[in-house]
Short mmCIF file of C-alpha atoms in Angstrom, two decimals:
data_model
loop_
_atom_site.label_atom_id
_atom_site.label_comp_id
_atom_site.label_asym_id
_atom_site.label_seq_id
_atom_site.Cartn_x
_atom_site.Cartn_y
_atom_site.Cartn_z
CA MET A 233 17.53 13.86 30.49
CA THR A 234 14.73 15.65 28.85
CA LEU A 235 11.56 14.17 27.36
CA ALA A 236 12.99 14.21 23.89
CA GLU A 237 15.86 12.56 25.20
CA THR A 238 13.98 9.97 26.89
CA ARG A 239 11.73 9.63 23.92
CA GLN A 240 14.85 8.74 21.92
CA LEU A 241 16.19 6.33 24.50
CA GLY A 242 12.93 4.36 23.89
CA ILE A 243 13.32 4.82 20.26
CA GLU A 244 16.69 3.39 20.17
CA PHE A 245 15.66 0.44 22.55
CA GLU A 246 12.76 -0.31 20.06
CA ARG A 247 15.18 0.07 17.19
CA ARG A 248 17.49 -2.58 18.43
CA ILE A 249 14.72 -5.07 19.52
CA GLN A 250 13.02 -5.00 16.08
CA THR A 251 16.40 -5.43 14.54
CA MET A 252 16.87 -8.54 16.56
CA ILE A 253 13.40 -9.77 16.57
CA PRO A 254 11.87 -8.64 13.20
CA GLU A 255 8.20 -9.64 14.26
CA THR A 256 8.15 -6.64 16.89
CA GLU A 257 8.19 -4.07 14.01
CA PHE A 258 4.55 -4.92 13.34
CA MET A 259 2.87 -8.17 14.43
CA ASN A 260 4.39 -8.23 17.92
CA LYS A 261 5.37 -4.37 18.38
CA LEU A 262 5.93 -3.54 21.84
CA ASP A 263 3.90 -0.70 23.64
CA THR A 264 5.29 1.97 25.49
CA GLU A 265 4.92 1.07 29.11
CA THR A 266 6.54 -2.27 28.40
CA ILE A 267 9.52 -0.64 26.71
CA TYR A 268 10.01 1.67 29.44
CA SER A 269 9.64 -1.15 32.19
CA PHE A 270 12.39 -3.09 30.49
CA ILE A 271 14.56 0.16 30.51
CA ASN A 272 13.80 0.90 34.38
CA GLN A 273 14.45 -2.51 35.20
CA TYR A 274 17.76 -2.69 33.57
CA GLN A 275 18.54 0.85 35.11
CA ASP A 276 17.92 -0.53 38.72
CA LYS A 277 20.18 -3.44 37.96
CA LEU A 278 22.83 -0.95 36.61
CA ILE A 279 22.81 1.25 39.62
CA GLN A 280 22.81 -1.95 41.95
CA GLU A 281 25.73 -3.16 40.23
CA LEU A 282 27.74 0.17 40.06
CA TYR A 283 26.92 0.57 43.95
CA ARG A 284 28.53 -3.10 44.60
CA THR A 285 31.43 -2.08 42.17
CA ILE A 286 32.28 1.05 44.05
CA ASP A 287 31.91 -0.78 47.62
CA GLN A 288 34.31 -3.30 46.30
CA VAL A 289 36.94 -0.92 44.98
CA GLN A 290 36.73 1.00 48.64
CA SER A 291 37.14 -2.18 50.45
CA SER A 292 40.34 -3.19 48.55
CA ASN A 293 41.74 0.03 48.92
CA ASN A 294 41.43 -0.16 52.87
CA MET B 111 -7.77 -8.86 -27.56
CA THR B 112 -11.62 -7.83 -27.47
CA HIS B 113 -14.36 -9.24 -25.58
CA LYS B 114 -15.67 -10.54 -28.82
CA ASP B 115 -12.24 -12.53 -29.49
CA ILE B 116 -12.63 -14.20 -26.04
CA TYR B 117 -16.30 -15.01 -26.54
CA THR B 118 -15.34 -16.65 -29.69
CA LYS B 119 -12.50 -18.67 -28.03
CA PHE B 120 -14.46 -19.51 -25.21
CA MET B 121 -17.23 -20.97 -27.43
CA ILE B 122 -14.63 -23.04 -29.49
CA GLU B 123 -13.12 -24.74 -26.46
CA TYR B 124 -16.43 -25.19 -24.76
CA ASP B 125 -18.04 -26.84 -27.83
CA LYS B 126 -14.82 -29.04 -28.37
CA ALA B 127 -14.35 -30.28 -24.62
CA ASN B 128 -14.11 -34.02 -24.50
CA VAL B 129 -17.36 -35.11 -23.19
CA THR B 130 -19.59 -38.03 -22.99
CA SER B 131 -22.93 -36.35 -23.47
CA SER B 132 -24.08 -32.90 -25.01
CA TYR B 133 -24.07 -29.63 -23.34
CA PRO B 134 -26.69 -27.20 -23.09
CA SER B 135 -25.97 -24.02 -25.31
CA LEU B 136 -25.19 -21.21 -23.31
CA THR B 137 -26.84 -17.56 -24.11
CA GLU B 138 -24.59 -14.66 -24.36
CA TYR B 139 -25.54 -13.49 -20.94
CA GLU B 140 -24.69 -16.59 -19.63
CA VAL B 141 -21.38 -16.72 -21.34
CA ALA B 142 -20.73 -13.40 -19.86
CA THR B 143 -21.55 -14.27 -16.67
CA VAL B 144 -19.34 -17.19 -16.38
CA LEU B 145 -16.39 -15.39 -17.77
CA ASP B 146 -16.93 -12.51 -15.25
CA LYS B 147 -16.55 -14.97 -12.58
CA ALA B 148 -13.69 -16.69 -13.99
CA TYR B 149 -12.08 -13.35 -14.57
CA ASN B 150 -12.52 -12.33 -11.03
CA ALA B 151 -11.02 -15.88 -9.67
CA LEU B 152 -8.30 -15.51 -11.95
CA ILE B 153 -7.29 -12.01 -10.68
CA ALA B 154 -7.95 -13.31 -6.96
CA GLN B 155 -5.41 -16.17 -7.87
CA LYS B 156 -2.84 -14.01 -8.99
CA VAL B 157 -2.83 -11.36 -6.22
CA THR B 158 -3.13 -13.83 -3.33
CA GLY B 159 -0.82 -16.29 -4.64
CA ASN B 160 -3.30 -19.18 -4.35
CA ASN B 161 -2.01 -20.45 -7.87
CA VAL B 162 0.23 -23.23 -9.16
CA ARG B 163 3.25 -21.26 -8.81
CA ARG B 164 2.43 -19.72 -5.56
CA SER B 165 3.33 -16.25 -6.55
CA THR B 166 1.51 -13.17 -5.40
CA VAL B 167 1.42 -9.81 -7.17
CA GLU B 168 4.72 -8.32 -8.20
CA SER B 169 6.73 -11.26 -6.84
CA ASP B 170 7.86 -12.18 -10.14
CA VAL B 171 8.33 -11.26 -13.81
CA LYS B 172 5.31 -13.20 -14.68
CA SER B 173 2.76 -11.74 -12.04
CA ILE B 174 4.00 -8.18 -13.01
CA SER B 175 3.22 -8.69 -16.71
CA ASP B 176 -0.18 -10.42 -16.14
CA LEU B 177 -1.58 -7.79 -13.77
CA GLN B 178 0.15 -4.72 -15.08
CA PRO B 179 -2.52 -3.46 -17.05
CA LEU B 180 -4.90 -3.58 -14.08
CA LEU B 181 -2.67 -1.84 -11.85
CA ALA B 182 -3.57 1.79 -11.11
CA HIS B 183 -2.91 4.75 -8.82
CA ALA B 184 -4.87 7.23 -7.38
CA HIS B 185 -4.22 10.47 -4.92
CA PRO B 186 -7.01 10.30 -2.30
CA VAL B 187 -7.30 13.31 -0.18
CA PHE B 188 -7.37 12.98 3.28
CA GLN B 189 -10.71 14.30 4.80
CA ASP B 190 -11.98 16.52 7.50
CA PHE B 191 -13.39 13.87 9.56
CA ASP B 192 -14.50 16.47 12.35
CA ALA B 193 -17.38 17.66 10.15
CA SER B 194 -18.46 14.33 9.11
CA GLY B 195 -19.34 13.65 12.95
CA ASP B 196 -17.19 10.49 13.02
CA GLU B 197 -14.61 9.87 16.16
CA VAL B 198 -11.49 11.50 15.86
CA ALA B 199 -8.43 9.16 16.77
CA VAL B 200 -5.62 11.00 17.88
CA ASN B 201 -3.11 9.91 15.16
CA VAL B 202 -5.28 8.49 12.49
CA ALA B 203 -5.92 10.05 9.14
CA THR B 204 -8.47 8.95 7.04
CA CYS B 205 -9.10 9.28 3.06
CA ASN B 206 -11.62 7.43 0.70
CA LEU B 207 -10.63 4.36 -1.10
CA PRO B 208 -10.70 4.88 -5.18
CA SER B 209 -14.03 4.20 -6.72
CA LYS B 210 -12.56 1.23 -8.99
CA PHE B 211 -10.71 -0.21 -6.01
CA LEU B 212 -10.27 -4.19 -5.77
CA TYR B 213 -7.00 -5.05 -3.99
CA PHE B 214 -4.53 -2.95 -1.94
CA VAL B 215 -0.99 -3.27 -3.36
CA GLN B 216 0.93 -0.24 -1.81
CA MET B 217 0.42 3.37 -0.36
CA TYR B 218 2.59 6.40 0.05
CA LEU B 219 2.00 9.36 2.19
CA ILE B 220 3.28 12.52 0.12
CA GLN B 221 4.79 14.45 3.03
CA LYS B 222 4.99 18.07 2.26
CA VAL B 223 8.55 19.37 3.55
CA LYS B 224 8.38 22.05 6.07
CA SER B 225 8.07 25.73 5.12
CA SER B 226 8.30 24.72 1.41
CA ASP B 227 6.47 27.48 -0.07
CA SER B 228 8.77 27.86 -3.09
CA THR B 229 12.40 26.73 -2.28
CA GLY B 230 11.66 23.12 -0.71
CA LEU B 231 13.91 20.79 0.61
CA SER B 232 17.71 21.27 1.21
CA VAL B 233 20.34 18.75 1.53
CA ASN B 234 21.29 19.82 5.23
CA GLU B 235 18.01 20.90 6.50
CA ASP B 236 14.15 20.55 5.94
CA ALA B 237 13.18 24.24 6.60
CA VAL B 238 14.28 27.01 4.28
CA TYR B 239 16.96 28.73 6.29
CA THR B 240 16.79 32.53 6.10
CA GLY B 241 19.25 33.95 8.80
CA PRO B 242 22.93 34.89 8.66
CA ASN B 243 25.49 32.84 6.68
CA THR B 244 27.77 32.78 9.93
CA ASP B 245 25.18 31.17 11.74
CA PHE B 246 24.29 28.67 8.73
CA GLU B 247 28.03 27.88 8.60
CA HIS B 248 28.51 27.08 12.14
CA LYS B 249 25.48 24.96 12.11
CA TYR B 250 26.52 23.14 8.80
CA PRO B 251 30.32 23.71 8.64
CA ASN B 252 30.80 20.88 6.11
CA PHE B 253 28.00 22.72 3.72
CA GLU B 254 29.51 24.20 0.78
CA MET B 255 27.73 27.43 0.36
CA PRO B 256 26.86 28.45 -3.09
CA GLN B 257 29.02 31.33 -4.50
CA GLU B 258 25.95 33.12 -5.49
CA SER B 259 24.37 32.99 -2.22
CA VAL B 260 27.46 34.40 -0.44
CA THR B 261 27.80 37.29 -2.79
CA ALA B 262 23.81 37.57 -2.41
CA GLY B 263 24.10 38.85 1.28
CA HIS B 264 23.51 37.26 4.56
CA THR B 265 20.46 35.15 3.56
CA TYR B 266 20.46 31.53 2.36
CA VAL B 267 17.71 30.13 0.09
CA PRO B 268 18.28 26.68 -1.33
CA PRO B 269 18.54 26.97 -5.07
CA ALA B 270 16.36 25.13 -7.75
CA ALA B 271 17.38 21.72 -8.56
CA THR B 272 19.99 22.15 -11.52
CA ALA B 273 22.98 19.95 -12.90
CA ASN B 274 25.06 21.80 -10.28
CA GLN B 275 23.12 20.99 -7.08
CA ASN B 276 22.40 17.72 -5.30
CA PRO B 277 19.30 16.29 -6.56
CA ILE B 278 17.23 16.28 -3.64
CA ASP B 279 17.87 20.12 -3.41
CA ALA B 280 14.44 22.13 -3.72
CA ARG B 281 12.22 19.21 -3.45
CA LYS B 282 8.86 20.06 -1.74
CA TYR B 283 7.09 16.48 -1.23
CA ARG B 284 8.82 13.26 -0.07
CA ARG B 285 7.26 9.87 -0.25
CA ILE B 286 6.70 7.88 3.04
CA PRO B 287 5.63 4.24 2.53
CA VAL B 288 2.51 2.82 4.47
CA ARG B 289 2.19 -0.76 5.38
CA LEU B 290 -1.31 -2.30 5.36
CA VAL B 291 -2.13 -4.25 8.53
CA PRO B 292 -4.79 -5.95 10.13
CA HIS B 293 -6.99 -3.87 12.94
CA GLN B 294 -5.16 -6.33 15.53
CA VAL B 295 -2.06 -4.74 14.49
CA ALA B 296 -3.20 -1.40 13.96
CA GLU B 297 -4.31 -0.75 17.43
CA LYS B 298 -0.62 -1.51 18.74
CA PHE B 299 0.27 1.95 16.85
CA PHE B 300 -2.79 3.93 18.42
CA ALA B 301 -1.85 6.80 21.00
CA THR B 302 -3.46 5.52 24.24
CA SER B 303 -2.89 6.12 27.89
CA TYR B 304 -0.25 3.81 28.06
CA ASN B 305 1.09 3.84 24.62
CA MET B 306 2.65 6.79 22.69
CA PRO B 307 4.39 4.64 19.96
CA TRP B 308 7.21 5.38 17.74
CA VAL B 309 6.05 4.69 14.31
CA LYS B 310 8.83 4.37 11.80
CA ILE B 311 6.80 3.29 9.19
CA PRO B 312 3.19 4.40 9.12
CA VAL B 313 0.16 1.72 8.82
CA CYS B 314 -2.91 1.40 7.48
CA TYR B 315 -6.34 -0.56 7.71
CA ILE B 316 -9.28 -0.44 5.58
CA GLU B 317 -12.77 -0.30 6.88
CA ASP B 318 -16.00 1.28 5.51
CA ASN B 319 -14.33 1.85 2.08
CA LYS B 320 -11.77 4.30 3.86
CA VAL B 321 -8.40 4.05 4.53
CA ASN B 322 -7.43 4.83 7.99
CA VAL B 323 -3.52 5.83 8.31
CA VAL B 324 -1.89 5.51 11.82
CA TYR B 325 1.38 7.83 11.99
CA ASP B 326 3.46 8.82 14.57
CA LEU B 327 2.09 11.50 16.99
CA LEU B 328 5.45 13.21 18.00
CA ASN B 329 6.94 13.17 14.49
CA PRO B 330 3.94 13.46 12.42
CA PRO B 331 4.20 13.38 8.49
CA TYR B 332 2.04 16.28 8.13
CA VAL B 333 -0.85 14.53 7.24
CA SER B 334 -3.37 17.22 7.31
CA VAL B 335 -6.91 17.61 5.73
CA GLY B 336 -6.51 18.26 1.97
CA ALA B 337 -3.01 16.63 2.13
CA ALA B 338 -3.24 13.82 -0.69
CA ALA B 339 -1.47 10.24 -0.43
CA HIS B 340 -0.56 7.90 -3.66
CA MET B 341 -2.28 4.77 -3.71
CA VAL B 342 -1.41 1.70 -5.94
CA PHE B 343 -4.22 -0.88 -6.45
CA VAL B 344 -5.63 -3.48 -8.31
CA LYS B 345 -8.51 -1.98 -10.46
CA LYS B 346 -11.83 -3.55 -11.04
CA PRO B 347 -11.53 -4.94 -14.57
CA ASN B 348 -14.09 -4.23 -17.50
CA THR B 349 -16.85 -6.63 -17.06
CA PHE B 350 -18.35 -8.75 -19.75
CA VAL B 351 -21.84 -8.07 -18.47
CA LYS B 352 -21.88 -4.45 -19.07
CA ASP B 353 -23.22 -2.41 -15.94
CA PHE B 354 -24.10 0.90 -16.12
CA THR B 355 -23.83 1.44 -12.49
CA SER B 356 -19.96 0.80 -12.72
CA ALA B 357 -19.74 2.34 -16.23
CA PRO B 358 -22.08 5.29 -16.72
CA PHE B 359 -20.12 6.33 -19.81
CA LEU B 360 -21.96 3.39 -21.42
CA GLY B 361 -25.09 5.14 -21.18
CA ASN B 362 -28.68 3.42 -20.88
CA ASN B 363 -28.32 1.74 -24.44
CA HIS B 364 -25.56 -0.57 -23.00
CA GLN B 365 -26.99 -1.20 -19.56
CA GLY B 366 -27.43 -5.07 -19.46
CA CYS B 367 -25.40 -5.17 -22.69
CA THR B 368 -24.24 -8.82 -23.16
CA ASN B 369 -23.13 -8.02 -26.93
CA PHE B 370 -19.49 -8.75 -27.15
CA GLU B 371 -18.26 -6.23 -29.37
CA CYS B 372 -19.89 -2.56 -29.97
CA SER B 373 -20.52 -0.53 -33.17
CA ASN B 374 -17.89 1.64 -34.70
CA GLY B 375 -19.55 4.91 -34.10
CA LEU B 376 -18.90 5.00 -30.48
CA SER B 377 -16.48 7.04 -28.41
CA GLN B 378 -13.23 5.55 -27.35
CA GLU B 379 -13.83 5.37 -23.70
CA VAL B 380 -16.91 3.11 -24.67
CA ARG B 381 -14.79 1.05 -27.15
CA ASN B 382 -12.21 0.89 -24.43
CA ALA B 383 -15.04 -1.25 -22.46
CA TYR B 384 -15.05 -3.69 -24.90
CA ASN B 385 -11.37 -4.56 -24.77
CA PHE B 386 -9.67 -7.04 -22.54
CA GLU B 387 -7.10 -5.51 -20.53
CA CYS B 388 -4.75 -8.26 -19.63
CA ASN B 389 -2.07 -9.79 -22.02
CA ASP B 390 -3.06 -12.91 -24.26
CA THR B 391 -1.63 -15.22 -21.84
CA VAL B 392 -3.99 -13.95 -19.29
CA ALA B 393 -6.88 -14.48 -21.88
CA GLU B 394 -6.22 -17.82 -22.55
CA GLU B 395 -5.78 -18.64 -18.86
CA LEU B 396 -9.31 -17.03 -18.29
CA ILE B 397 -10.70 -18.96 -21.25
CA SER B 398 -9.70 -22.30 -19.63
CA LEU B 399 -10.97 -21.58 -16.25
CA ALA B 400 -14.39 -20.15 -17.68
CA VAL B 401 -14.76 -23.41 -19.69
CA THR B 402 -14.16 -25.59 -16.34
CA PHE B 403 -16.63 -23.23 -14.78
CA ALA B 404 -19.29 -23.86 -16.99
CA LEU B 405 -18.65 -27.54 -17.53
CA GLU B 406 -18.50 -27.96 -13.80
CA ASN B 407 -22.26 -26.87 -13.35
CA VAL B 408 -23.52 -29.40 -15.75
CA GLU B 409 -20.67 -32.11 -15.47
CA SER B 410 -21.53 -35.68 -14.22
CA GLN B 411 -20.32 -36.11 -10.79
CA ARG B 412 -18.28 -39.38 -11.48
CA LEU B 413 -16.08 -37.29 -13.43
CA ASN B 414 -15.11 -35.46 -10.26
CA THR B 415 -14.64 -32.03 -12.04
CA LYS B 416 -15.43 -30.22 -8.89
CA LEU B 417 -12.52 -31.84 -6.99
CA ASN B 418 -9.95 -31.55 -9.65
CA THR B 419 -10.73 -27.65 -10.45
CA ARG B 420 -10.97 -26.87 -6.34
CA GLY B 421 -7.29 -25.59 -6.69
CA LEU B 422 -8.30 -23.44 -9.39
CA GLU B 423 -10.77 -21.45 -7.33
CA ALA B 424 -10.00 -18.27 -5.52
#
């Protein structure tokens, strides 16, 4: 993923947060570190789930 | 309505107030001072919403109509703040407030479209495309190429806006709204070591008679030195006490002048300074408020005028 794509990812994340919580558009705007902290956390969680899913599929096939 | 009319109506209401004791007569200068105080308070009420209807500026038909003559616009130019010695912030541009600025209403950045020298913005691309037609069609397959461009050769230049074209063709500028925020909010938009914010709508804050616009660093709206903004604001009204400093066109003869009308031989600019800008409804509200202010200075405390009029104050 390029730097531009990474920024777009952060923008899309923030755009949806702002839609759900309008106060985050100005008054409670999230800073960049916080945004990518959430994204990193979810990325770790996603990879762990994928890993577990693959493991389950392999064990069921056996 | 002129300032003379306001003065006459004020004196009628002041004299006929239902009072138990006589009031001291006011000189013209004192009346002008009270009217100025009431005028500023009335404008503040209408702008901030501290009024009976709880309506701020432009929130309903009456508030629009009342303040419409005082709404002005200016095109402040962004400055080279390197030369002035001020510290340069990364994604902040600065311009001066207009001279008659009183209250902020709205501001727009005027964004110059990329490469808009003579052709401007096209429907499908900001920049003017000068490559081969084949590349252009490949990039924008749904774009209908004008026949004259096809026959002209391999270079596509967006045509001037005509009845046959999309109305946003050939526009050189776009307006980007700017939101006024407090300093504490603006700092969330600064580019720092831990923050590279996405600024969808630029924000601005006011300090030292200057507007500081914070914009997206990675997608700048081409705010540069010499670029202009479009600012809408509530301007300072004509004062009843004539002030040479704020209205130099009045000349020295009018400095400190409290006469409520001027002679006929003066220029239109001077004569305008003796006109009341707003409509008659506002004039009546102003007179009522001014009478209240004038009475509360001398009224007996048992009538509690201060308590009753507190809601009128801005």
